Amino acid sequence: MTSSVLRSCRWSRERGAALLETAIALPLVLLVSVGIFEFGRAFQTWQVLTNAAREGARVAVLPNPATGAVESRVRDYIVAGQLPSPSSASVSVNRNAVLSIGTANASASVVTVQYPFNFIVLNPVARLVVGGSTLGGAPITMTTSAEMRNEAQ
């Protein structure tokens, strides 16, 4: 064999190895990249919900807030946070909670927000990996709450 034929054969093997390595590594890199994006979205959603609950608690601690004012403030914050379908959020208010402050107790308000969160890409990928499964089908319910001491009336 001539040296040019040996070189050609070696280059062919190296190209095949590079193609195989790319075929193995590319899906893993894409899955990690999409995972970072998806969990970033989940964290951002959780932050908006936490802040919405805090805003609702600020209204709930006021003396005699208007009916529906707490829920309205929470939903307005969710809309401002650009979360999809703010009407699917569930808001509950407990104005008769007890807050322990050192050795004393004080009346408090607790605002709890529940919101269904769907992963855009990871849910379908999970269903592809485990065929015929309901894995990744239902949304995750994110729940946050804020507690604040009621103001004197």
PDB file of C-alpha atoms in Angstrom:
ATOM      1  CA  MET A   1       0.000   0.000   0.000  1.00  0.00           C
ATOM      2  CA  THR A   2       1.126   3.458  -0.733  1.00  0.00           C
ATOM      3  CA  SER A   3       1.384   6.117   1.925  1.00  0.00           C
ATOM      4  CA  SER A   4      -1.449   8.184   0.405  1.00  0.00           C
ATOM      5  CA  VAL A   5      -3.865   5.241   0.677  1.00  0.00           C
ATOM      6  CA  LEU A   6      -2.885   4.700   4.340  1.00  0.00           C
ATOM      7  CA  ARG A   7      -3.397   8.404   5.098  1.00  0.00           C
ATOM      8  CA  SER A   8      -6.797   8.377   3.390  1.00  0.00           C
ATOM      9  CA  CYS A   9      -7.892   5.338   5.394  1.00  0.00           C
ATOM     10  CA  ARG A  10      -6.732   6.953   8.669  1.00  0.00           C
ATOM     11  CA  TRP A  11      -8.605  10.217   7.898  1.00  0.00           C
ATOM     12  CA  SER A  12     -11.748   8.232   7.130  1.00  0.00           C
ATOM     13  CA  ARG A  13     -11.574   6.444  10.497  1.00  0.00           C
ATOM     14  CA  GLU A  14     -10.991   9.707  12.343  1.00  0.00           C
ATOM     15  CA  ARG A  15     -13.997  11.356  10.649  1.00  0.00           C
ATOM     16  CA  GLY A  16     -16.160   8.391  11.608  1.00  0.00           C
ATOM     17  CA  ALA A  17     -14.971   8.569  15.217  1.00  0.00           C
ATOM     18  CA  ALA A  18     -15.683  12.315  15.358  1.00  0.00           C
ATOM     19  CA  LEU A  19     -19.177  11.753  13.951  1.00  0.00           C
ATOM     20  CA  LEU A  20     -19.879   9.040  16.516  1.00  0.00           C
ATOM     21  CA  GLU A  21     -18.606  11.196  19.386  1.00  0.00           C
ATOM     22  CA  THR A  22     -20.817  14.067  18.218  1.00  0.00           C
ATOM     23  CA  ALA A  23     -23.834  11.766  17.946  1.00  0.00           C
ATOM     24  CA  ILE A  24     -23.314  10.663  21.548  1.00  0.00           C
ATOM     25  CA  ALA A  25     -22.419  14.035  23.078  1.00  0.00           C
ATOM     26  CA  LEU A  26     -24.882  16.329  21.289  1.00  0.00           C
ATOM     27  CA  PRO A  27     -28.103  14.938  22.863  1.00  0.00           C
ATOM     28  CA  LEU A  28     -26.522  15.133  26.312  1.00  0.00           C
ATOM     29  CA  VAL A  29     -25.408  18.733  25.788  1.00  0.00           C
ATOM     30  CA  LEU A  30     -28.865  19.668  24.482  1.00  0.00           C
ATOM     31  CA  LEU A  31     -30.593  17.960  27.426  1.00  0.00           C
ATOM     32  CA  VAL A  32     -28.398  19.812  29.928  1.00  0.00           C
ATOM     33  CA  SER A  33     -28.991  23.120  28.124  1.00  0.00           C
ATOM     34  CA  VAL A  34     -32.757  22.632  28.029  1.00  0.00           C
ATOM     35  CA  GLY A  35     -32.715  21.533  31.684  1.00  0.00           C
ATOM     36  CA  ILE A  36     -30.951  24.745  32.677  1.00  0.00           C
ATOM     37  CA  PHE A  37     -33.517  26.779  30.743  1.00  0.00           C
ATOM     38  CA  GLU A  38     -36.504  24.884  32.188  1.00  0.00           C
ATOM     39  CA  PHE A  39     -35.345  25.019  35.804  1.00  0.00           C
ATOM     40  CA  GLY A  40     -34.542  28.707  35.347  1.00  0.00           C
ATOM     41  CA  ARG A  41     -38.149  29.243  34.260  1.00  0.00           C
ATOM     42  CA  ALA A  42     -39.377  27.251  37.262  1.00  0.00           C
ATOM     43  CA  PHE A  43     -37.265  29.333  39.648  1.00  0.00           C
ATOM     44  CA  GLN A  44     -38.477  32.577  38.067  1.00  0.00           C
ATOM     45  CA  THR A  45     -42.089  31.417  38.434  1.00  0.00           C
ATOM     46  CA  TRP A  46     -41.501  30.515  42.072  1.00  0.00           C
ATOM     47  CA  GLN A  47     -39.977  33.960  42.699  1.00  0.00           C
ATOM     48  CA  VAL A  48     -42.994  35.724  41.144  1.00  0.00           C
ATOM     49  CA  LEU A  49     -45.380  33.615  43.253  1.00  0.00           C
ATOM     50  CA  THR A  50     -43.414  34.302  46.437  1.00  0.00           C
ATOM     51  CA  ASN A  51     -43.471  38.035  45.761  1.00  0.00           C
ATOM     52  CA  ALA A  52     -47.196  37.877  44.897  1.00  0.00           C
ATOM     53  CA  ALA A  53     -47.934  36.182  48.234  1.00  0.00           C
ATOM     54  CA  ARG A  54     -45.881  38.842  50.017  1.00  0.00           C
ATOM     55  CA  GLU A  55     -47.800  41.633  48.246  1.00  0.00           C
ATOM     56  CA  GLY A  56     -51.080  39.968  49.202  1.00  0.00           C
ATOM     57  CA  ALA A  57     -49.966  39.711  52.834  1.00  0.00           C
ATOM     58  CA  ARG A  58     -49.161  43.429  52.862  1.00  0.00           C
ATOM     59  CA  VAL A  59     -52.785  44.140  51.963  1.00  0.00           C
ATOM     60  CA  ALA A  60     -54.173  41.472  54.319  1.00  0.00           C
ATOM     61  CA  VAL A  61     -52.538  42.974  57.422  1.00  0.00           C
ATOM     62  CA  LEU A  62     -54.217  46.348  56.937  1.00  0.00           C
ATOM     63  CA  PRO A  63     -57.212  47.073  59.167  1.00  0.00           C
ATOM     64  CA  ASN A  64     -60.436  46.200  57.341  1.00  0.00           C
ATOM     65  CA  PRO A  65     -59.185  45.589  53.793  1.00  0.00           C
ATOM     66  CA  ALA A  66     -61.805  45.628  51.039  1.00  0.00           C
ATOM     67  CA  THR A  67     -63.338  42.297  50.096  1.00  0.00           C
ATOM     68  CA  GLY A  68     -61.254  40.660  47.401  1.00  0.00           C
ATOM     69  CA  ALA A  69     -58.422  43.190  47.726  1.00  0.00           C
ATOM     70  CA  VAL A  70     -55.863  40.548  48.701  1.00  0.00           C
ATOM     71  CA  GLU A  71     -56.739  38.225  45.817  1.00  0.00           C
ATOM     72  CA  SER A  72     -56.774  41.168  43.424  1.00  0.00           C
ATOM     73  CA  ARG A  73     -53.286  42.294  44.526  1.00  0.00           C
ATOM     74  CA  VAL A  74     -51.913  38.755  44.156  1.00  0.00           C
ATOM     75  CA  ARG A  75     -53.399  38.303  40.679  1.00  0.00           C
ATOM     76  CA  ASP A  76     -52.175  41.749  39.589  1.00  0.00           C
ATOM     77  CA  TYR A  77     -48.645  40.807  40.650  1.00  0.00           C
ATOM     78  CA  ILE A  78     -48.871  37.497  38.790  1.00  0.00           C
ATOM     79  CA  VAL A  79     -49.990  39.359  35.663  1.00  0.00           C
ATOM     80  CA  ALA A  80     -47.138  41.857  36.087  1.00  0.00           C
ATOM     81  CA  GLY A  81     -44.749  38.895  36.439  1.00  0.00           C
ATOM     82  CA  GLN A  82     -45.994  37.709  33.028  1.00  0.00           C
ATOM     83  CA  LEU A  83     -46.979  34.225  34.172  1.00  0.00           C
ATOM     84  CA  PRO A  84     -49.352  32.447  31.806  1.00  0.00           C
ATOM     85  CA  SER A  85     -52.965  31.944  32.929  1.00  0.00           C
ATOM     86  CA  PRO A  86     -53.022  33.969  36.166  1.00  0.00           C
ATOM     87  CA  SER A  87     -56.628  32.856  36.704  1.00  0.00           C
ATOM     88  CA  SER A  88     -55.373  29.321  37.428  1.00  0.00           C
ATOM     89  CA  ALA A  89     -53.656  30.558  40.599  1.00  0.00           C
ATOM     90  CA  SER A  90     -55.392  29.685  43.847  1.00  0.00           C
ATOM     91  CA  VAL A  91     -55.191  32.285  46.623  1.00  0.00           C
ATOM     92  CA  SER A  92     -56.165  31.619  50.232  1.00  0.00           C
ATOM     93  CA  VAL A  93     -56.099  34.145  53.065  1.00  0.00           C
ATOM     94  CA  ASN A  94     -56.093  33.397  56.794  1.00  0.00           C
ATOM     95  CA  ARG A  95     -56.416  36.625  58.816  1.00  0.00           C
ATOM     96  CA  ASN A  96     -56.680  34.764  62.140  1.00  0.00           C
ATOM     97  CA  ALA A  97     -53.256  33.155  62.338  1.00  0.00           C
ATOM     98  CA  VAL A  98     -51.111  33.425  65.442  1.00  0.00           C
ATOM     99  CA  LEU A  99     -47.529  34.601  65.128  1.00  0.00           C
ATOM    100  CA  SER A 100     -45.079  33.828  67.912  1.00  0.00           C
ATOM    101  CA  ILE A 101     -42.779  36.769  68.657  1.00  0.00           C
ATOM    102  CA  GLY A 102     -40.353  35.766  71.373  1.00  0.00           C
ATOM    103  CA  THR A 103     -42.480  34.976  74.439  1.00  0.00           C
ATOM    104  CA  ALA A 104     -45.558  36.834  73.162  1.00  0.00           C
ATOM    105  CA  ASN A 105     -48.103  36.033  70.491  1.00  0.00           C
ATOM    106  CA  ALA A 106     -49.584  38.385  67.913  1.00  0.00           C
ATOM    107  CA  SER A 107     -52.379  38.073  65.392  1.00  0.00           C
ATOM    108  CA  ALA A 108     -51.163  37.590  61.848  1.00  0.00           C
ATOM    109  CA  SER A 109     -52.339  37.054  58.309  1.00  0.00           C
ATOM    110  CA  VAL A 110     -51.120  34.244  56.079  1.00  0.00           C
ATOM    111  CA  VAL A 111     -51.538  34.408  52.311  1.00  0.00           C
ATOM    112  CA  THR A 112     -50.952  31.171  50.394  1.00  0.00           C
ATOM    113  CA  VAL A 113     -50.678  31.022  46.603  1.00  0.00           C
ATOM    114  CA  GLN A 114     -50.832  27.807  44.584  1.00  0.00           C
ATOM    115  CA  TYR A 115     -50.026  27.752  40.884  1.00  0.00           C
ATOM    116  CA  PRO A 116     -49.747  24.894  38.358  1.00  0.00           C
ATOM    117  CA  PHE A 117     -46.407  24.885  36.533  1.00  0.00           C
ATOM    118  CA  ASN A 118     -45.667  22.914  33.350  1.00  0.00           C
ATOM    119  CA  PHE A 119     -42.241  22.227  31.943  1.00  0.00           C
ATOM    120  CA  ILE A 120     -42.348  23.057  28.229  1.00  0.00           C
ATOM    121  CA  VAL A 121     -39.725  20.608  26.966  1.00  0.00           C
ATOM    122  CA  LEU A 122     -38.932  18.254  29.842  1.00  0.00           C
ATOM    123  CA  ASN A 123     -42.497  16.907  30.211  1.00  0.00           C
ATOM    124  CA  PRO A 124     -42.684  15.663  26.585  1.00  0.00           C
ATOM    125  CA  VAL A 125     -39.108  14.319  26.791  1.00  0.00           C
ATOM    126  CA  ALA A 126     -40.029  12.371  29.934  1.00  0.00           C
ATOM    127  CA  ARG A 127     -43.022  10.866  28.120  1.00  0.00           C
ATOM    128  CA  LEU A 128     -40.767   9.901  25.184  1.00  0.00           C
ATOM    129  CA  VAL A 129     -38.255   8.167  27.449  1.00  0.00           C
ATOM    130  CA  VAL A 130     -40.925   6.212  29.342  1.00  0.00           C
ATOM    131  CA  GLY A 131     -43.419   5.378  26.597  1.00  0.00           C
ATOM    132  CA  GLY A 132     -47.104   5.029  27.502  1.00  0.00           C
ATOM    133  CA  SER A 133     -46.476   6.577  30.895  1.00  0.00           C
ATOM    134  CA  THR A 134     -48.232   9.504  32.514  1.00  0.00           C
ATOM    135  CA  LEU A 135     -44.831  10.706  33.700  1.00  0.00           C
ATOM    136  CA  GLY A 136     -44.530  14.418  33.085  1.00  0.00           C
ATOM    137  CA  GLY A 137     -48.201  14.716  32.152  1.00  0.00           C
ATOM    138  CA  ALA A 138     -49.576  16.621  35.124  1.00  0.00           C
ATOM    139  CA  PRO A 139     -48.365  20.066  36.088  1.00  0.00           C
ATOM    140  CA  ILE A 140     -46.384  20.617  39.270  1.00  0.00           C
ATOM    141  CA  THR A 141     -48.278  22.657  41.854  1.00  0.00           C
ATOM    142  CA  MET A 142     -46.038  25.365  43.260  1.00  0.00           C
ATOM    143  CA  THR A 143     -47.114  26.617  46.674  1.00  0.00           C
ATOM    144  CA  THR A 144     -45.780  29.699  48.427  1.00  0.00           C
ATOM    145  CA  SER A 145     -46.985  31.630  51.438  1.00  0.00           C
ATOM    146  CA  ALA A 146     -46.250  34.830  53.294  1.00  0.00           C
ATOM    147  CA  GLU A 147     -47.036  35.605  56.917  1.00  0.00           C
ATOM    148  CA  MET A 148     -47.146  39.088  58.430  1.00  0.00           C
ATOM    149  CA  ARG A 149     -48.304  40.540  61.738  1.00  0.00           C
ATOM    150  CA  ASN A 150     -51.665  42.319  61.541  1.00  0.00           C
ATOM    151  CA  GLU A 151     -51.659  46.061  62.136  1.00  0.00           C
ATOM    152  CA  ALA A 152     -53.506  47.411  65.150  1.00  0.00           C
ATOM    153  CA  GLN A 153     -57.082  48.396  64.487  1.00  0.00           C
TER     154      GLN A 153
END
